[in-house]
Amino acid sequence: MSKFIIQGQAKLSGEIEVKGAKNAALKIIPAAILSREKITIYNMPNIEDTDRALELMEELGAEIKRTNATVEIQIKELSKNGISEKTSGKFRASIMFAAPILARAGEVKFPHPGGCVLGAATRPIDLFLDGFRAMGAEVKEKEDHYHIKAKKLNGCEYFFTTVTVTGTEAMMMAAILAEGNTVLKNCAMEPEIPVLAEYLNRQGARIIGAGTPTIKIEGVKEIKAGKFNIIPDRIETGTFAILAAATKSEIKITNCNPSHIESLLSIFTKQGIKFETGEDWLRIMPPKNITPYNIKTHEYPGFPTDLQSPYTVLATQANGSSLIHETIYERRLLFTDMLAQMGADIIMCDPHRVVINGPSKLYGRKLTSPDLRAGITMIIAALIAEGETEIDNIYQIDRGYEDIDGRLRALGADIKRIGTLL
Ligand code: EPZ
């Protein structure tokens, strides 16, 4: 496995470009299954998770042509209606293949999705299975996989008892080719959802309300070719903004959409962290001191759970105590042990809350990245820390951040990628 070696406290400055949103790309790729015609995707990030998603598409019989950040996909005929454990076990978003295969082939077999070990011990998919049942599908839960059949999916009214991003996107895709109309209630409103709906509508789907809690879909017989331009990754944008503030560096973040991280920027204002914004850029000014601020993660447009880990590093540099309340996942604060090992003053109140007392001096350590957001958090902590930090299992970081070491070296970071045999 490869690892990163980082010498902390290098002076950082300059510009960093945000790539296409991982959590948009991982839905737009399987959405190509819904059409027999060619789908062209622009601004595709070059990361492990999208590589796995494209490998899954090839397993399903897709012809794929990739030129840098532009990908053309076409599935004239599905070669099979199942996805293998081999690839799907590597990322959670493999679950996004179930709905379009079911909608197109009337049957799908898939293992429990893999990826980060967040949420309950296994990432639940009960809301997907209940949704497919509501549309008339027969769901069989086998020893190590699910087998779902439906000659035809029927429109339905479905209320999500928990707000779920991928659940909302999956049901939206399943409903596009269903018989009749579907009303989805208590939907997620992340920006990637209305963008997906807008492009599917350009292909002939009939979706209204995406981006609001209620989405209505009128089933159609088929959808045509489409072109998708993937929006900037708002979690990369927020991560780099936090990195700049935590390392007290002046950094301009380009090719981004500042309005997608309004929750973070509103908190920066309360913390005395100054910034300037343009239509597609954000410049963070180095803060003299950082006022602590309590955060509580929440579905969009609230503070995103994916920025909670990086934000905890910023909290270690604030002048005072911050309460971090993670409301979405059960295990997403476990990584704070690593920050404590580096010298942070952290009290774990319960699995959902930590109190961080700052400012703390951080020291380099040997670390292993448990998931991609904790992984990038380790990099930010290492950039602040005195001495050398070694981060193992960086596949988890490469899952979601394209050429992260190259982009950080361009800012002046002393970070090396060391390939190891095992
Ligand atoms: C998406 O995951 C993102 N992943 C996650 O980003 C993100 O953290 C999450 O949304 C919340 O914003 C992708 O889009 C690929 P959920 P998702 O379903 O859809 C529970 C990253 O780092 N739930 O919104 O899987 C679930 O356990 C990743 O890029 C059920 O109980 O998250 C969680 O507590 C990490 N049953 C809550 O809902 C279900 O059937 C919200 O999860 C589905 C979800």
Coordinates of C-alpha atoms and ligand atoms in Angstrom, one line a residue:
M1 CA 0.0 0.0 0.0
S2 CA 1.2 3.6 -0.7
K3 CA 1.7 6.2 2.0
F4 CA 2.2 9.9 2.3
I5 CA 5.2 11.4 4.2
I6 CA 4.6 15.0 5.2
Q7 CA 7.0 17.5 6.9
G8 CA 4.8 20.0 8.7
Q9 CA 4.8 23.8 9.0
A10 CA 5.8 24.5 5.4
K11 CA 4.6 28.0 4.3
L12 CA 1.6 27.5 2.0
S13 CA 0.2 30.0 -0.6
G14 CA -1.1 30.2 -4.1
E15 CA -4.0 28.7 -6.0
I16 CA -5.7 25.3 -5.9
E17 CA -8.3 24.1 -8.5
V18 CA -11.4 22.2 -7.4
K19 CA -12.2 19.1 -9.5
G20 CA -15.6 17.7 -10.5
A21 CA -17.8 16.5 -7.6
K22 CA -17.2 12.9 -6.7
N23 CA -20.8 12.6 -5.3
A24 CA -22.3 13.9 -8.5
A25 CA -20.1 11.7 -10.8
L26 CA -20.9 8.5 -8.9
K27 CA -24.6 9.0 -9.7
I28 CA -24.3 10.4 -13.3
I29 CA -22.2 7.3 -14.3
P30 CA -24.9 4.7 -13.4
A31 CA -27.6 7.0 -14.7
A32 CA -26.2 6.2 -18.1
I33 CA -27.8 2.7 -17.7
L34 CA -31.2 4.3 -18.1
S35 CA -30.6 5.2 -21.8
R36 CA -29.6 3.1 -24.8
E37 CA -28.0 6.2 -26.3
K38 CA -24.6 7.8 -25.7
I39 CA -24.0 9.8 -22.6
T40 CA -21.2 12.4 -22.6
I41 CA -19.8 13.5 -19.2
Y42 CA -17.5 16.6 -18.8
N43 CA -15.3 17.6 -15.8
M44 CA -15.1 14.0 -14.6
P45 CA -12.7 13.8 -11.6
N46 CA -9.8 11.3 -12.0
I47 CA -10.2 9.4 -8.7
E48 CA -10.4 5.8 -7.5
D49 CA -14.2 5.7 -6.9
T50 CA -15.0 6.9 -10.5
D51 CA -12.5 4.4 -11.9
R52 CA -14.4 1.7 -10.0
A53 CA -17.8 3.0 -11.2
L54 CA -16.5 2.9 -14.8
E55 CA -15.2 -0.6 -14.3
L56 CA -18.6 -1.6 -13.1
M57 CA -20.2 -0.1 -16.2
E58 CA -17.8 -2.1 -18.4
E59 CA -18.8 -5.3 -16.6
L60 CA -22.4 -4.4 -17.5
G61 CA -21.5 -4.1 -21.2
A62 CA -20.9 -0.4 -21.6
E63 CA -18.6 1.0 -24.3
I64 CA -16.5 3.7 -22.6
K65 CA -14.3 6.3 -24.2
R66 CA -12.3 8.5 -21.9
T67 CA -10.2 11.6 -23.0
N68 CA -8.9 13.3 -19.9
A69 CA -11.9 14.7 -18.0
T70 CA -14.4 13.8 -20.7
V71 CA -16.1 10.4 -20.7
E72 CA -18.5 8.9 -23.3
I73 CA -20.6 6.0 -22.1
Q74 CA -23.1 3.9 -24.1
I75 CA -24.9 0.6 -23.1
K76 CA -26.7 -0.7 -26.1
E77 CA -27.5 -4.0 -24.3
L78 CA -27.0 -4.8 -20.6
S79 CA -24.6 -7.9 -20.6
K80 CA -25.9 -8.9 -17.2
N81 CA -28.2 -7.7 -14.4
G82 CA -25.9 -8.0 -11.5
I83 CA -22.8 -6.3 -10.0
S84 CA -19.9 -8.2 -8.6
E85 CA -18.6 -8.1 -5.0
K86 CA -15.1 -7.6 -6.5
T87 CA -15.6 -4.0 -7.5
S88 CA -18.7 -3.0 -5.7
G89 CA -17.2 -3.9 -2.3
K90 CA -14.7 -1.0 -2.8
F91 CA -17.2 1.9 -2.7
R92 CA -20.5 2.6 -1.1
A93 CA -21.9 4.3 -4.2
S94 CA -22.0 0.9 -6.0
I95 CA -25.6 0.9 -4.5
M96 CA -26.4 3.5 -7.2
F97 CA -26.3 0.8 -9.9
A98 CA -29.2 -1.2 -8.4
A99 CA -32.0 1.2 -9.4
P100 CA -31.1 1.9 -13.1
I101 CA -30.4 -1.9 -13.7
L102 CA -33.8 -2.8 -12.1
A103 CA -35.5 0.0 -14.1
R104 CA -34.0 -1.2 -17.4
A105 CA -33.7 -5.0 -17.0
G106 CA -36.5 -5.7 -14.5
E107 CA -34.1 -7.6 -12.3
V108 CA -30.9 -6.9 -10.3
K109 CA -28.6 -8.8 -8.0
F110 CA -26.0 -7.0 -5.9
P111 CA -24.0 -7.5 -2.7
H112 CA -24.2 -5.2 0.3
P113 CA -22.3 -2.0 -0.8
G114 CA -18.7 -1.4 0.5
G115 CA -16.6 1.7 0.9
C116 CA -16.2 3.8 4.1
V117 CA -17.2 2.1 7.4
L118 CA -19.4 5.0 8.5
G119 CA -22.9 4.9 9.9
A120 CA -23.9 1.7 11.7
A121 CA -21.5 -1.2 11.3
T122 CA -22.7 -1.7 7.8
R123 CA -24.1 1.2 5.8
P124 CA -27.9 0.4 5.8
I125 CA -29.9 0.3 2.6
D126 CA -33.3 -0.5 4.1
L127 CA -34.8 2.8 2.6
F128 CA -33.7 1.7 -0.9
L129 CA -35.3 -1.8 -0.5
D130 CA -38.5 -0.4 1.0
G131 CA -38.7 2.1 -1.9
F132 CA -38.3 -0.7 -4.5
R133 CA -41.0 -2.7 -2.8
A134 CA -43.3 0.4 -2.8
M135 CA -42.8 0.4 -6.6
G136 CA -44.0 -3.2 -6.8
A137 CA -40.6 -5.0 -6.9
E138 CA -40.0 -8.3 -5.1
V139 CA -37.0 -8.0 -2.9
K140 CA -35.2 -11.2 -1.7
E141 CA -32.4 -10.8 0.9
K142 CA -30.0 -13.7 0.3
E143 CA -26.9 -14.7 2.4
D144 CA -24.5 -12.3 0.9
H145 CA -26.5 -10.4 -1.8
Y146 CA -29.9 -9.0 -2.7
H147 CA -32.1 -10.2 -5.6
I148 CA -34.7 -7.7 -6.8
K149 CA -37.3 -8.4 -9.5
A150 CA -40.0 -6.3 -11.1
K151 CA -41.5 -6.9 -14.5
K152 CA -42.5 -3.3 -14.5
L153 CA -41.9 -0.7 -11.7
N154 CA -45.1 1.2 -10.8
G155 CA -45.2 4.8 -9.7
C156 CA -45.9 5.2 -6.0
E157 CA -46.0 7.7 -3.1
Y158 CA -42.9 7.2 -0.8
F159 CA -41.9 9.0 2.4
F160 CA -38.2 8.7 3.4
T161 CA -38.3 8.1 7.1
T162 CA -34.6 9.2 7.2
V163 CA -33.3 11.8 4.8
T164 CA -31.0 9.9 2.5
V165 CA -28.9 11.4 -0.4
T166 CA -28.3 8.2 -2.4
G167 CA -31.8 6.9 -1.5
T168 CA -33.4 10.0 -3.0
E169 CA -31.2 9.7 -6.1
A170 CA -31.9 5.9 -6.5
M171 CA -35.7 6.3 -6.2
M172 CA -35.6 9.3 -8.6
M173 CA -33.8 7.1 -11.2
A174 CA -36.1 4.1 -10.6
A175 CA -39.2 6.2 -11.1
I176 CA -38.1 7.7 -14.4
L177 CA -39.1 4.6 -16.5
A178 CA -41.9 3.4 -14.1
E179 CA -45.5 3.1 -15.1
G180 CA -47.4 6.2 -13.9
N181 CA -46.4 9.0 -11.4
T182 CA -44.2 8.9 -8.3
V183 CA -44.2 11.3 -5.4
L184 CA -41.1 11.2 -3.2
K185 CA -41.3 13.0 0.2
N186 CA -38.8 14.1 2.8
C187 CA -36.1 14.0 0.1
A188 CA -32.5 15.1 0.4
M189 CA -31.7 18.5 -1.1
E190 CA -27.9 18.3 -1.8
P191 CA -26.9 20.3 -4.9
E192 CA -25.9 17.2 -6.8
I193 CA -29.6 16.1 -6.8
P194 CA -31.2 18.9 -8.8
V195 CA -28.2 18.8 -11.1
L196 CA -28.8 15.1 -11.8
A197 CA -32.6 15.8 -12.3
E198 CA -31.9 18.7 -14.7
Y199 CA -29.7 16.5 -17.0
L200 CA -32.1 13.6 -16.9
N201 CA -34.9 15.9 -17.9
R202 CA -32.8 17.1 -20.9
Q203 CA -32.7 13.4 -21.8
G204 CA -36.5 13.3 -21.7
A205 CA -37.2 12.4 -18.1
R206 CA -40.0 14.3 -16.3
I207 CA -38.8 15.3 -12.8
I208 CA -40.0 18.3 -10.9
G209 CA -39.1 19.5 -7.3
A210 CA -35.5 18.1 -7.2
G211 CA -33.7 20.2 -4.5
T212 CA -36.8 20.5 -2.4
P213 CA -38.2 17.9 0.0
T214 CA -40.9 16.8 -2.5
I215 CA -39.9 15.4 -5.9
K216 CA -42.5 14.3 -8.5
I217 CA -41.7 12.1 -11.4
E218 CA -43.9 11.2 -14.3
G219 CA -42.8 7.9 -15.8
V220 CA -41.8 7.8 -19.5
K221 CA -41.1 5.0 -21.9
E222 CA -37.4 5.8 -22.6
I223 CA -34.9 8.6 -22.2
K224 CA -32.4 9.8 -25.0
A225 CA -28.8 10.7 -25.2
G226 CA -27.4 13.3 -22.7
K227 CA -24.5 15.6 -21.9
F228 CA -23.5 16.2 -18.2
N229 CA -21.1 18.8 -17.0
I230 CA -20.2 17.8 -13.5
I231 CA -20.4 20.6 -10.9
P232 CA -17.4 21.5 -8.8
D233 CA -16.9 19.4 -5.7
R234 CA -18.3 21.4 -2.8
I235 CA -16.6 19.1 -0.2
E236 CA -13.2 19.7 -1.9
T237 CA -14.0 23.4 -1.8
G238 CA -14.8 23.4 1.9
T239 CA -11.9 21.1 2.7
F240 CA -9.4 23.5 1.0
A241 CA -11.0 26.5 2.7
I242 CA -10.5 24.8 6.1
L243 CA -7.0 23.8 5.2
A244 CA -6.2 27.4 4.4
A245 CA -7.7 28.7 7.6
A246 CA -6.2 26.0 9.8
T247 CA -2.7 26.5 8.4
K248 CA -3.1 30.3 8.4
S249 CA -2.3 30.5 4.7
E250 CA -3.6 32.8 2.0
I251 CA -5.0 30.4 -0.7
K252 CA -7.3 31.1 -3.7
I253 CA -9.6 28.2 -4.4
T254 CA -10.6 28.2 -8.1
N255 CA -13.2 26.5 -10.3
C256 CA -15.6 26.2 -7.3
N257 CA -19.1 27.4 -6.3
P258 CA -18.9 29.3 -3.0
S259 CA -22.7 29.3 -2.7
H260 CA -22.6 25.5 -2.1
I261 CA -20.6 25.9 1.1
E262 CA -22.6 28.8 2.6
S263 CA -23.0 27.0 5.9
L264 CA -19.2 26.9 6.3
L265 CA -18.6 30.4 5.1
S266 CA -21.2 31.8 7.5
I267 CA -19.4 30.0 10.4
F268 CA -16.0 31.5 9.1
T269 CA -17.5 34.9 9.4
K270 CA -18.5 34.3 13.0
Q271 CA -15.0 33.0 13.7
G272 CA -13.3 36.1 12.3
I273 CA -11.9 34.2 9.3
K274 CA -11.9 36.6 6.4
F275 CA -12.4 35.6 2.8
E276 CA -13.3 37.1 -0.6
T277 CA -15.6 35.3 -3.1
G278 CA -16.2 35.6 -6.9
E279 CA -18.5 33.6 -9.1
D280 CA -16.3 30.6 -9.3
W281 CA -13.5 31.3 -6.8
L282 CA -12.9 31.8 -3.1
R283 CA -9.8 33.4 -1.4
I284 CA -9.1 32.7 2.3
M285 CA -7.1 35.3 4.2
P286 CA -4.8 34.0 6.9
P287 CA -6.6 34.5 10.3
K288 CA -4.6 36.1 13.1
N289 CA -6.7 34.1 15.6
I290 CA -9.6 31.8 15.3
T291 CA -12.7 32.2 17.5
P292 CA -14.1 28.8 18.5
Y293 CA -17.6 27.9 17.1
N294 CA -19.9 24.9 17.9
I295 CA -21.0 23.0 14.9
K296 CA -23.8 20.4 14.4
T297 CA -23.8 18.5 11.1
H298 CA -27.1 18.5 9.2
E299 CA -28.5 17.6 5.8
Y300 CA -28.1 20.3 3.1
P301 CA -28.1 23.2 3.3
G302 CA -26.8 22.7 6.9
F303 CA -23.2 22.0 7.8
P304 CA -22.2 18.9 5.8
T305 CA -21.1 15.8 7.6
D306 CA -18.3 15.4 5.0
L307 CA -16.7 18.6 6.3
Q308 CA -17.0 17.6 10.0
S309 CA -13.7 15.8 10.1
P310 CA -11.6 18.5 8.4
Y311 CA -13.3 21.1 10.6
T312 CA -12.2 19.4 13.8
V313 CA -8.6 20.2 12.9
L314 CA -9.5 23.9 12.6
A315 CA -11.2 23.6 16.0
T316 CA -7.8 22.4 17.5
Q317 CA -6.3 25.8 16.4
A318 CA -9.2 27.9 17.8
N319 CA -8.8 30.0 20.9
G320 CA -11.2 28.1 23.2
S321 CA -13.6 25.2 23.3
S322 CA -15.7 23.9 20.4
L323 CA -18.5 21.3 20.5
I324 CA -18.6 19.2 17.4
H325 CA -22.0 17.3 17.1
E326 CA -22.1 14.7 14.3
T327 CA -25.8 13.9 13.8
I328 CA -25.7 11.8 10.6
Y329 CA -23.3 8.9 11.2
E330 CA -22.5 6.8 14.3
R331 CA -18.8 6.3 13.7
R332 CA -17.6 9.5 12.1
L333 CA -15.9 10.9 15.2
L334 CA -13.7 7.8 15.9
F335 CA -10.8 9.4 13.9
T336 CA -10.4 12.1 16.6
D337 CA -8.3 9.6 18.5
M338 CA -5.7 10.3 15.8
L339 CA -5.8 14.0 16.5
A340 CA -5.4 13.4 20.2
Q341 CA -2.3 11.2 19.5
M342 CA -1.0 14.3 17.6
G343 CA -1.4 16.5 20.7
A344 CA -5.0 17.8 20.3
D345 CA -7.0 18.3 23.5
I346 CA -10.2 16.3 22.7
I347 CA -12.9 15.0 25.0
M348 CA -15.2 12.3 23.5
C349 CA -18.6 13.1 25.2
D350 CA -20.5 10.3 23.3
P351 CA -20.3 8.7 19.8
H352 CA -21.9 11.8 18.4
R353 CA -20.2 14.6 20.3
V354 CA -16.7 15.8 21.0
V355 CA -15.4 18.9 22.7
I356 CA -12.1 20.3 21.3
N357 CA -10.1 22.7 23.4
G358 CA -7.6 24.9 21.5
P359 CA -5.2 26.1 20.5
S360 CA -3.1 23.0 20.6
K361 CA 0.4 22.3 19.2
L362 CA 0.3 19.2 17.0
Y363 CA 3.2 16.8 16.5
G364 CA 3.8 14.5 13.5
R365 CA 2.8 10.8 14.0
K366 CA 2.4 7.5 12.0
L367 CA -1.3 7.3 11.0
T368 CA -3.6 5.2 8.9
S369 CA -6.5 6.7 7.0
P370 CA -9.9 4.9 7.9
D371 CA -12.0 6.8 5.3
L372 CA -11.4 9.5 2.7
R373 CA -12.7 12.4 4.8
A374 CA -10.6 11.4 7.9
G375 CA -7.7 10.8 5.5
I376 CA -7.7 14.4 4.2
T377 CA -8.1 15.5 7.8
M378 CA -4.9 13.7 8.7
I379 CA -3.1 15.6 5.8
I380 CA -4.4 19.0 7.2
A381 CA -3.3 18.1 10.7
A382 CA 0.1 16.9 9.3
L383 CA 0.6 20.3 7.5
I384 CA 0.1 22.1 10.9
A385 CA 2.1 19.6 13.0
E386 CA 5.8 20.0 14.0
G387 CA 7.9 17.2 12.5
E388 CA 7.1 14.3 10.1
T389 CA 3.8 12.5 9.7
E390 CA 3.4 9.2 7.8
I391 CA -0.1 8.4 6.5
D392 CA -0.9 4.8 5.4
N393 CA -3.8 3.4 3.4
I394 CA -3.9 6.4 1.2
Y395 CA -6.2 4.5 -1.3
Q396 CA -9.0 5.9 0.9
I397 CA -7.8 9.4 0.2
D398 CA -7.3 8.8 -3.5
R399 CA -10.9 7.6 -3.6
G400 CA -12.1 11.2 -3.4
Y401 CA -9.2 13.6 -4.1
E402 CA -7.5 13.7 -7.5
D403 CA -3.7 14.1 -7.3
I404 CA -4.0 15.5 -3.8
D405 CA -0.2 15.4 -3.2
G406 CA 0.5 17.1 -6.5
R407 CA -2.0 19.9 -5.8
L408 CA -0.7 20.5 -2.3
R409 CA 2.9 20.5 -3.4
A410 CA 2.0 23.3 -5.8
L411 CA 0.9 25.3 -2.7
G412 CA 4.3 24.7 -1.1
A413 CA 3.5 21.6 1.0
D414 CA 6.3 19.2 1.7
I415 CA 4.4 15.9 0.9
K416 CA 5.8 12.8 -0.8
R417 CA 3.9 9.7 -2.0
I418 CA 5.9 6.5 -1.3
G419 CA 4.7 3.4 -3.1
T420 CA 5.1 0.2 -1.0
L421 CA 5.0 -3.3 -2.2
L422 CA 2.1 -4.5 0.0
Ligands
EPZ1 C1 -24.0 10.4 0.7 O1 -24.0 9.1 1.3 C2 -22.6 10.7 0.4 N1 -22.1 9.7 -0.5 C3 -21.8 10.7 1.6 O2 -20.5 11.1 1.3 C4 -22.4 11.8 2.6 O3 -21.7 11.8 3.8 C5 -23.9 11.4 2.8 O4 -24.6 11.4 1.6 C6 -24.6 12.5 3.7 O5 -24.4 13.7 3.1 C7 -22.4 9.7 -1.8 O6 -23.2 10.6 -2.3 C8 -21.8 8.7 -2.7 P1 -27.3 9.0 3.4 P2 -25.3 8.3 1.5 O7 -28.0 7.9 2.8 O8 -26.3 8.6 0.6 C9 -29.0 6.4 6.9 C10 -18.2 10.9 1.2 O9 -17.3 11.0 2.1 N2 -29.6 5.5 5.9 O10 -27.7 10.4 3.1 O11 -24.9 6.9 1.7 C11 -27.5 6.4 6.9 O12 -27.0 5.3 7.7 C12 -19.4 10.2 1.5 O13 -18.1 11.4 0.0 C13 -30.4 4.5 6.4 O14 -30.6 4.4 7.6 O15 -25.7 8.8 3.0 C14 -27.1 7.7 7.5 O16 -27.2 7.7 8.9 C15 -19.4 9.6 2.9 N3 -31.0 3.7 5.5 C16 -28.2 8.6 7.0 O17 -29.3 7.8 6.5 C17 -30.8 3.8 4.1 O18 -31.3 3.0 3.4 C18 -27.8 9.5 5.9 O19 -27.1 8.7 4.9 C19 -29.9 4.8 3.7 C20 -29.3 5.7 4.6

